[in-house]
């Protein structure tokens, strides 16, 4: 039996729609520099929304292989498939003219991509030595639902819990965490073998934790009780304080308020989670906590022309996001290089 690690490493990835290109670029840089696949460096990988897709890809064996996707493959997924992910069918286009559509995008193409990407992989298939945590929100129960690979494998179950109720198809897990209200419809997800036959109506995990660092750290305390120090790398997907102008907003109805409010709440919740984790680690000397992110100023269009929208998968914006990603890596070069050094040192030991 393997000895339980005492220094616990956690990778946390924010949601951000097509802006997942930014953390994917950081991950690709790290993986290129450290040589080893990233899952071998982290004990827990957590993600929300498109950050959840990245997390799942890093920790789930790819179809027909024993190893997960490389970070560069995940970067390519978003760069090559952005327009298919955010794809409207004709009916939705017509409905959106009057702002009456319940969801702006048809999920079918995205679901097809997820099925091809993950095939029949399950949450319990997460690679040995690395645990996965992905967030979602249960609409009917009005509470968070956290997909946890260790429970899917039958570890750390509470009394009266059964392993069957915690294992899900990975494609369903990712579809749930990315079901952003007003962009994609909610999704019904069934555990693979729940003895109670439950079905969950789920939406985007960003509603409860777009930055899932706190949830990952809390879980680490439980599943790694021998842990004495914790090193956390938290990746953002570009914070953006969208301006809500008074002159326009004073006449808005419910439909017009939907997205600005959602973006504002999710963005501020991510910032608050970061501030709390930074203060916690500083006050109690728990280990290393690093946050890599970059701000998009909505008043400035010159910063490589990046759009703050979660769904702008145009060729121009993807090119702009690549430039912003390079800028983010450059701005955090000292932190990233320190992680490269630490992870590379682990390779040599």
Tab-separated table of C-alpha atoms in Angstrom:
chain	number	residue	atom	x	y	z
A	1	UNK	CA	0.000	0.000	0.000
A	2	UNK	CA	1.358	3.408	-0.996
A	3	UNK	CA	2.204	5.828	1.801
A	4	UNK	CA	-0.161	8.768	1.973
A	5	UNK	CA	1.522	11.983	0.776
A	6	UNK	CA	2.264	14.672	3.376
A	7	UNK	CA	2.744	17.524	0.916
A	8	UNK	CA	-0.511	17.810	-1.017
A	9	UNK	CA	-0.613	19.553	-4.379
A	10	UNK	CA	-3.878	20.972	-5.709
A	11	UNK	CA	-4.611	22.376	-9.165
A	12	UNK	CA	-7.787	24.470	-9.419
A	13	UNK	CA	-9.175	25.818	-12.713
A	14	UNK	CA	-11.851	28.515	-13.031
A	15	UNK	CA	-14.691	28.460	-15.498
A	16	UNK	CA	-14.807	31.045	-18.254
A	17	UNK	CA	-16.411	29.756	-21.438
A	18	UNK	CA	-14.123	30.115	-24.442
A	19	UNK	CA	-11.675	31.961	-22.172
A	20	UNK	CA	-10.639	28.489	-20.947
A	21	UNK	CA	-7.981	28.984	-23.618
A	22	UNK	CA	-6.078	31.094	-21.060
A	23	UNK	CA	-5.619	28.479	-18.299
A	24	UNK	CA	-5.103	25.854	-21.029
A	25	UNK	CA	-2.134	27.877	-22.280
A	26	UNK	CA	-0.649	28.024	-18.769
A	27	UNK	CA	-1.141	24.274	-18.385
A	28	UNK	CA	0.499	23.618	-21.746
A	29	UNK	CA	3.464	25.782	-20.761
A	30	UNK	CA	3.850	23.928	-17.457
A	31	UNK	CA	3.585	20.519	-19.069
A	32	UNK	CA	6.119	21.382	-21.768
A	33	UNK	CA	8.597	22.626	-19.182
A	34	UNK	CA	8.186	19.820	-16.638
A	35	UNK	CA	8.086	16.976	-19.207
A	36	UNK	CA	5.802	14.757	-17.090
A	37	UNK	CA	2.013	14.786	-17.619
A	38	UNK	CA	0.405	17.227	-15.199
A	39	UNK	CA	-1.731	14.629	-13.436
A	40	UNK	CA	1.478	13.091	-12.039
A	41	UNK	CA	2.251	16.345	-10.235
A	42	UNK	CA	-1.094	16.975	-8.493
A	43	UNK	CA	-3.056	15.049	-5.882
A	44	UNK	CA	-6.335	16.837	-6.646
A	45	UNK	CA	-7.394	18.579	-9.847
A	46	UNK	CA	-10.547	20.683	-9.525
A	47	UNK	CA	-12.519	22.605	-12.106
A	48	UNK	CA	-15.748	24.497	-12.748
A	49	UNK	CA	-17.561	24.945	-16.060
A	50	UNK	CA	-15.013	24.885	-18.915
A	51	UNK	CA	-12.364	24.658	-16.203
A	52	UNK	CA	-14.119	21.403	-15.292
A	53	UNK	CA	-13.646	20.175	-18.846
A	54	UNK	CA	-9.923	20.925	-18.563
A	55	UNK	CA	-9.733	19.144	-15.205
A	56	UNK	CA	-11.559	16.087	-16.542
A	57	UNK	CA	-9.306	15.927	-19.585
A	58	UNK	CA	-6.161	16.101	-17.448
A	59	UNK	CA	-7.230	13.266	-15.122
A	60	UNK	CA	-9.304	10.883	-17.265
A	61	UNK	CA	-7.673	8.283	-19.541
A	62	UNK	CA	-8.379	9.188	-23.134
A	63	UNK	CA	-10.400	6.666	-25.186
A	64	UNK	CA	-8.370	3.536	-25.872
A	65	UNK	CA	-5.376	4.808	-23.894
A	66	UNK	CA	-4.073	4.478	-20.350
A	67	UNK	CA	-3.042	8.120	-20.043
A	68	UNK	CA	-5.170	11.303	-20.044
A	69	UNK	CA	-5.027	14.042	-22.631
A	70	UNK	CA	-2.004	16.302	-22.745
A	71	UNK	CA	-2.619	19.953	-21.919
A	72	UNK	CA	-1.914	20.884	-25.543
A	73	UNK	CA	-4.763	18.580	-26.650
A	74	UNK	CA	-7.155	20.388	-24.340
A	75	UNK	CA	-6.005	23.751	-25.666
A	76	UNK	CA	-6.656	22.497	-29.193
A	77	UNK	CA	-10.124	21.312	-28.160
A	78	UNK	CA	-11.215	24.884	-27.473
A	79	UNK	CA	-9.326	26.509	-30.312
A	80	UNK	CA	-10.621	24.042	-32.909
A	81	UNK	CA	-14.167	23.512	-31.647
A	82	UNK	CA	-15.231	26.874	-30.227
A	83	UNK	CA	-17.734	27.621	-32.968
A	84	UNK	CA	-19.273	24.147	-32.663
A	85	UNK	CA	-19.581	24.476	-28.895
A	86	UNK	CA	-21.383	27.788	-29.229
A	87	UNK	CA	-23.619	26.725	-32.098
A	88	UNK	CA	-27.153	27.989	-32.696
A	89	UNK	CA	-29.771	26.062	-34.626
A	90	UNK	CA	-32.236	27.937	-36.828
A	91	UNK	CA	-35.067	27.825	-34.277
A	92	UNK	CA	-32.908	29.347	-31.559
A	93	UNK	CA	-31.749	32.075	-33.934
A	94	UNK	CA	-35.365	32.993	-34.671
A	95	UNK	CA	-36.371	32.877	-30.978
A	96	UNK	CA	-33.427	34.964	-29.872
A	97	UNK	CA	-34.523	37.804	-32.115
A	98	UNK	CA	-37.295	38.427	-29.590
A	99	UNK	CA	-35.096	37.507	-26.572
A	100	UNK	CA	-37.531	34.731	-25.631
A	101	UNK	CA	-35.214	31.747	-25.955
A	102	UNK	CA	-34.550	29.860	-22.753
A	103	UNK	CA	-31.029	29.037	-23.903
A	104	UNK	CA	-29.027	30.702	-26.609
A	105	UNK	CA	-27.142	27.658	-27.860
A	106	UNK	CA	-28.129	24.226	-29.079
A	107	UNK	CA	-26.173	21.734	-26.937
A	108	UNK	CA	-26.257	18.890	-29.482
A	109	UNK	CA	-22.948	19.638	-31.199
A	110	UNK	CA	-21.236	20.182	-27.869
A	111	UNK	CA	-22.660	16.924	-26.530
A	112	UNK	CA	-21.394	15.112	-29.630
A	113	UNK	CA	-17.931	16.565	-29.065
A	114	UNK	CA	-17.968	15.408	-25.437
A	115	UNK	CA	-19.052	11.920	-26.444
A	116	UNK	CA	-16.190	11.676	-28.937
A	117	UNK	CA	-13.735	13.159	-26.443
A	118	UNK	CA	-14.586	10.971	-23.431
A	119	UNK	CA	-16.449	8.012	-24.982
A	120	UNK	CA	-17.491	5.670	-22.144
A	121	UNK	CA	-15.097	6.988	-19.498
A	122	UNK	CA	-16.524	7.205	-15.993
A	123	UNK	CA	-15.722	9.482	-13.094
A	124	UNK	CA	-14.316	6.419	-11.320
A	125	UNK	CA	-11.823	5.945	-14.176
A	126	UNK	CA	-9.831	8.939	-12.962
A	127	UNK	CA	-6.126	8.038	-13.020
A	128	UNK	CA	-4.580	6.417	-9.955
A	129	UNK	CA	-2.846	8.863	-7.646
A	130	UNK	CA	-4.867	11.900	-8.742
A	131	UNK	CA	-8.372	12.777	-7.596
A	132	UNK	CA	-10.877	14.869	-9.507
A	133	UNK	CA	-13.419	17.383	-8.205
A	134	UNK	CA	-15.875	19.064	-10.568
A	135	UNK	CA	-18.687	21.400	-9.554
A	136	UNK	CA	-22.327	21.567	-10.592
A	137	UNK	CA	-25.545	23.026	-9.175
A	138	UNK	CA	-28.635	20.943	-8.453
A	139	UNK	CA	-31.634	23.007	-9.553
A	140	UNK	CA	-34.294	21.010	-7.768
A	141	UNK	CA	-32.426	20.610	-4.478
A	142	UNK	CA	-31.113	24.196	-4.698
A	143	UNK	CA	-27.616	23.174	-3.629
A	144	UNK	CA	-24.187	22.328	-4.943
A	145	UNK	CA	-23.458	18.911	-6.358
A	146	UNK	CA	-19.755	18.131	-6.335
A	147	UNK	CA	-18.566	15.284	-8.519
A	148	UNK	CA	-15.820	13.531	-6.522
A	149	UNK	CA	-13.715	10.770	-8.051
A	150	UNK	CA	-12.792	9.278	-4.677
A	151	UNK	CA	-16.444	8.680	-3.816
A	152	UNK	CA	-17.043	7.266	-7.296
A	153	UNK	CA	-14.294	4.762	-6.445
A	154	UNK	CA	-15.916	3.933	-3.107
A	155	UNK	CA	-13.486	5.836	-0.871
A	156	UNK	CA	-14.457	8.047	2.078
A	157	UNK	CA	-18.156	7.254	1.809
A	158	UNK	CA	-20.385	8.459	4.613
A	159	UNK	CA	-22.681	6.017	6.420
A	160	UNK	CA	-25.628	4.929	4.253
A	161	UNK	CA	-23.872	6.129	1.066
A	162	UNK	CA	-23.198	3.649	-1.742
A	163	UNK	CA	-20.563	3.832	-4.439
A	164	UNK	CA	-23.163	3.569	-7.207
A	165	UNK	CA	-24.735	6.909	-6.429
A	166	UNK	CA	-21.475	8.799	-6.988
A	167	UNK	CA	-20.267	7.409	-10.309
A	168	UNK	CA	-21.262	9.153	-13.537
A	169	UNK	CA	-20.304	9.117	-17.193
A	170	UNK	CA	-17.571	11.703	-17.619
A	171	UNK	CA	-19.287	13.254	-20.612
A	172	UNK	CA	-22.355	13.866	-18.402
A	173	UNK	CA	-20.207	15.381	-15.656
A	174	UNK	CA	-18.697	17.863	-18.114
A	175	UNK	CA	-22.017	18.647	-19.769
A	176	UNK	CA	-23.450	19.432	-16.314
A	177	UNK	CA	-20.654	21.692	-15.110
A	178	UNK	CA	-20.753	23.668	-18.388
A	179	UNK	CA	-24.547	24.122	-18.528
A	180	UNK	CA	-24.378	27.888	-18.049
A	181	UNK	CA	-27.837	29.446	-17.596
A	182	UNK	CA	-29.017	31.421	-20.639
A	183	UNK	CA	-26.265	29.863	-22.772
A	184	UNK	CA	-27.094	26.151	-22.522
A	185	UNK	CA	-30.172	24.385	-21.156
A	186	UNK	CA	-29.961	22.414	-17.901
A	187	UNK	CA	-29.148	18.728	-18.231
A	188	UNK	CA	-30.625	15.636	-16.582
A	189	UNK	CA	-27.895	13.356	-15.278
A	190	UNK	CA	-28.252	9.834	-13.875
A	191	UNK	CA	-25.690	8.083	-11.681
A	192	UNK	CA	-24.518	4.882	-13.340
A	193	UNK	CA	-25.996	2.532	-10.736
A	194	UNK	CA	-27.786	4.470	-8.020
A	195	UNK	CA	-29.888	2.009	-5.986
A	196	UNK	CA	-32.445	4.771	-5.408
A	197	UNK	CA	-32.729	5.569	-9.136
A	198	UNK	CA	-32.188	9.297	-8.714
A	199	UNK	CA	-31.883	11.791	-11.574
A	200	UNK	CA	-30.354	15.218	-11.110
A	201	UNK	CA	-31.267	18.421	-12.973
A	202	UNK	CA	-27.976	20.276	-13.155
A	203	UNK	CA	-26.491	23.536	-14.357
A	204	UNK	CA	-23.101	25.259	-14.400
A	205	UNK	CA	-20.906	24.722	-11.363
A	206	UNK	CA	-19.848	28.355	-11.482
A	207	UNK	CA	-23.090	29.253	-9.716
A	208	UNK	CA	-21.669	27.786	-6.517
A	209	UNK	CA	-17.928	28.007	-7.142
A	210	UNK	CA	-16.555	29.329	-10.394
A	211	UNK	CA	-13.212	29.270	-8.584
A	212	UNK	CA	-13.325	25.835	-6.878
A	213	UNK	CA	-10.143	26.255	-4.836
A	214	UNK	CA	-11.942	26.290	-1.472
A	215	UNK	CA	-13.901	23.141	-2.294
A	216	UNK	CA	-10.704	21.381	-3.395
A	217	UNK	CA	-8.814	22.424	-0.254
A	218	UNK	CA	-11.665	21.376	2.022
A	219	UNK	CA	-11.778	17.982	0.301
A	220	UNK	CA	-8.013	17.580	0.606
A	221	UNK	CA	-8.240	18.002	4.377
A	222	UNK	CA	-10.633	15.060	4.491
A	223	UNK	CA	-9.108	12.611	2.039
A	224	UNK	CA	-5.474	13.319	2.933
A	225	UNK	CA	-5.584	13.488	6.767
A	226	UNK	CA	-1.815	12.951	6.960
A	227	UNK	CA	-1.201	16.072	4.868
A	228	UNK	CA	0.950	18.631	6.662
A	229	UNK	CA	1.496	21.208	3.903
A	230	UNK	CA	-0.545	22.164	0.869
A	231	UNK	CA	0.647	23.707	-2.393
A	232	UNK	CA	-2.177	25.179	-4.452
A	233	UNK	CA	-2.033	26.521	-7.998
A	234	UNK	CA	-5.246	28.352	-8.881
A	235	UNK	CA	-5.778	29.345	-12.529
A	236	UNK	CA	-8.203	32.064	-13.563
A	237	UNK	CA	-9.735	32.621	-16.984
A	238	UNK	CA	-9.441	36.419	-17.084
A	239	UNK	CA	-11.409	38.449	-14.593
A	240	UNK	CA	-13.591	41.125	-16.088
A	241	UNK	CA	-15.606	43.776	-14.292
A	242	UNK	CA	-18.258	44.348	-16.957
A	243	UNK	CA	-19.664	47.848	-16.792
A	244	UNK	CA	-23.399	48.044	-16.088
A	245	UNK	CA	-24.366	51.562	-17.169
A	246	UNK	CA	-27.083	53.211	-15.127
A	247	UNK	CA	-28.761	54.996	-18.051
A	248	UNK	CA	-29.313	51.702	-19.859
A	249	UNK	CA	-29.879	49.387	-16.899
A	250	UNK	CA	-32.611	51.487	-15.275
A	251	UNK	CA	-34.978	50.392	-18.036
A	252	UNK	CA	-33.887	46.737	-18.235
A	253	UNK	CA	-36.332	43.912	-17.678
A	254	UNK	CA	-35.574	40.394	-16.347
A	255	UNK	CA	-34.114	39.110	-19.642
A	256	UNK	CA	-31.680	42.010	-19.997
A	257	UNK	CA	-30.443	41.613	-16.409
A	258	UNK	CA	-29.809	37.864	-16.668
A	259	UNK	CA	-26.288	37.781	-18.077
A	260	UNK	CA	-24.804	40.927	-16.525
A	261	UNK	CA	-25.912	39.763	-13.077
A	262	UNK	CA	-24.642	36.226	-13.633
A	263	UNK	CA	-21.251	37.439	-14.860
A	264	UNK	CA	-20.948	39.911	-12.005
A	265	UNK	CA	-21.846	37.398	-9.287
A	266	UNK	CA	-19.587	34.676	-10.676
A	267	UNK	CA	-16.679	37.068	-11.134
A	268	UNK	CA	-16.906	38.529	-7.655
A	269	UNK	CA	-17.334	35.082	-6.105
A	270	UNK	CA	-14.097	33.968	-7.795
A	271	UNK	CA	-12.277	37.023	-6.480
A	272	UNK	CA	-13.646	36.497	-2.973
A	273	UNK	CA	-12.564	32.841	-2.975
A	274	UNK	CA	-9.074	33.935	-4.001
A	275	UNK	CA	-8.863	36.596	-1.298
A	276	UNK	CA	-10.025	34.178	1.397
A	277	UNK	CA	-7.596	31.445	0.357
A	278	UNK	CA	-4.683	33.901	0.178
A	279	UNK	CA	-5.457	35.204	3.668
A	280	UNK	CA	-5.914	31.699	5.072
A	281	UNK	CA	-2.548	30.491	3.791
A	282	UNK	CA	-0.803	33.658	4.911
A	283	UNK	CA	-2.275	33.535	8.411
A	284	UNK	CA	-1.741	29.854	9.143
A	285	UNK	CA	1.392	29.041	7.132
A	286	UNK	CA	-0.316	26.120	5.399
A	287	UNK	CA	2.037	25.958	2.434
A	288	UNK	CA	2.024	27.706	-0.932
A	289	UNK	CA	-0.973	29.358	-2.537
A	290	UNK	CA	-0.586	30.978	-5.970
A	291	UNK	CA	-3.210	32.541	-8.217
A	292	UNK	CA	-2.537	33.133	-11.920
A	293	UNK	CA	-5.060	35.369	-13.639
A	294	UNK	CA	-5.303	38.520	-15.727
A	295	UNK	CA	-7.897	41.272	-15.929
A	296	UNK	CA	-9.799	42.351	-19.020
A	297	UNK	CA	-10.714	46.009	-18.824
A	298	UNK	CA	-14.008	46.437	-20.725
A	299	UNK	CA	-13.159	50.103	-21.332
A	300	UNK	CA	-10.036	49.145	-23.287
A	301	UNK	CA	-10.426	47.472	-26.641
A	302	UNK	CA	-6.758	47.734	-27.512
A	303	UNK	CA	-5.539	44.938	-25.204
A	304	UNK	CA	-5.220	42.604	-28.146
A	305	UNK	CA	-8.913	43.288	-28.818
A	306	UNK	CA	-10.062	40.589	-26.375
A	307	UNK	CA	-13.806	40.318	-25.801
A	308	UNK	CA	-14.987	39.531	-22.285
A	309	UNK	CA	-17.887	37.434	-23.604
A	310	UNK	CA	-17.857	33.776	-22.588
A	311	UNK	CA	-19.111	32.712	-26.009
A	312	UNK	CA	-17.147	34.732	-28.564
A	313	UNK	CA	-15.464	31.871	-30.410
A	314	UNK	CA	-14.740	33.896	-33.532
A	315	UNK	CA	-11.378	33.373	-35.171
A	316	UNK	CA	-10.401	36.934	-34.319
A	317	UNK	CA	-11.222	36.598	-30.627
A	318	UNK	CA	-9.496	33.229	-30.296
A	319	UNK	CA	-6.385	34.798	-31.778
A	320	UNK	CA	-6.753	37.671	-29.307
A	321	UNK	CA	-7.144	35.237	-26.412
A	322	UNK	CA	-3.889	33.540	-27.413
A	323	UNK	CA	-2.133	36.889	-27.215
A	324	UNK	CA	-3.724	37.611	-23.853
A	325	UNK	CA	-2.684	34.159	-22.640
A	326	UNK	CA	0.917	34.882	-23.588
A	327	UNK	CA	0.660	38.167	-21.684
A	328	UNK	CA	-0.755	36.377	-18.641
A	329	UNK	CA	2.134	33.887	-18.665
A	330	UNK	CA	4.617	36.718	-18.997
A	331	UNK	CA	3.071	38.730	-16.138
A	332	UNK	CA	3.239	35.702	-13.838
A	333	UNK	CA	6.568	34.419	-15.129
A	334	UNK	CA	8.242	34.306	-11.698
A	335	UNK	CA	5.404	32.307	-10.143
A	336	UNK	CA	5.131	29.935	-13.094
A	337	UNK	CA	8.884	29.385	-13.262
A	338	UNK	CA	8.939	28.623	-9.538
A	339	UNK	CA	6.283	25.966	-10.082
A	340	UNK	CA	8.247	24.600	-13.036
A	341	UNK	CA	11.348	24.418	-10.835
A	342	UNK	CA	9.520	22.691	-7.984
A	343	UNK	CA	7.794	20.191	-10.246
A	344	UNK	CA	10.974	19.517	-12.204
A	345	UNK	CA	12.847	18.976	-8.951
A	346	UNK	CA	10.247	16.371	-8.062
A	347	UNK	CA	11.054	14.614	-11.344
A	348	UNK	CA	14.690	14.316	-10.356
A	349	UNK	CA	14.066	13.063	-6.819
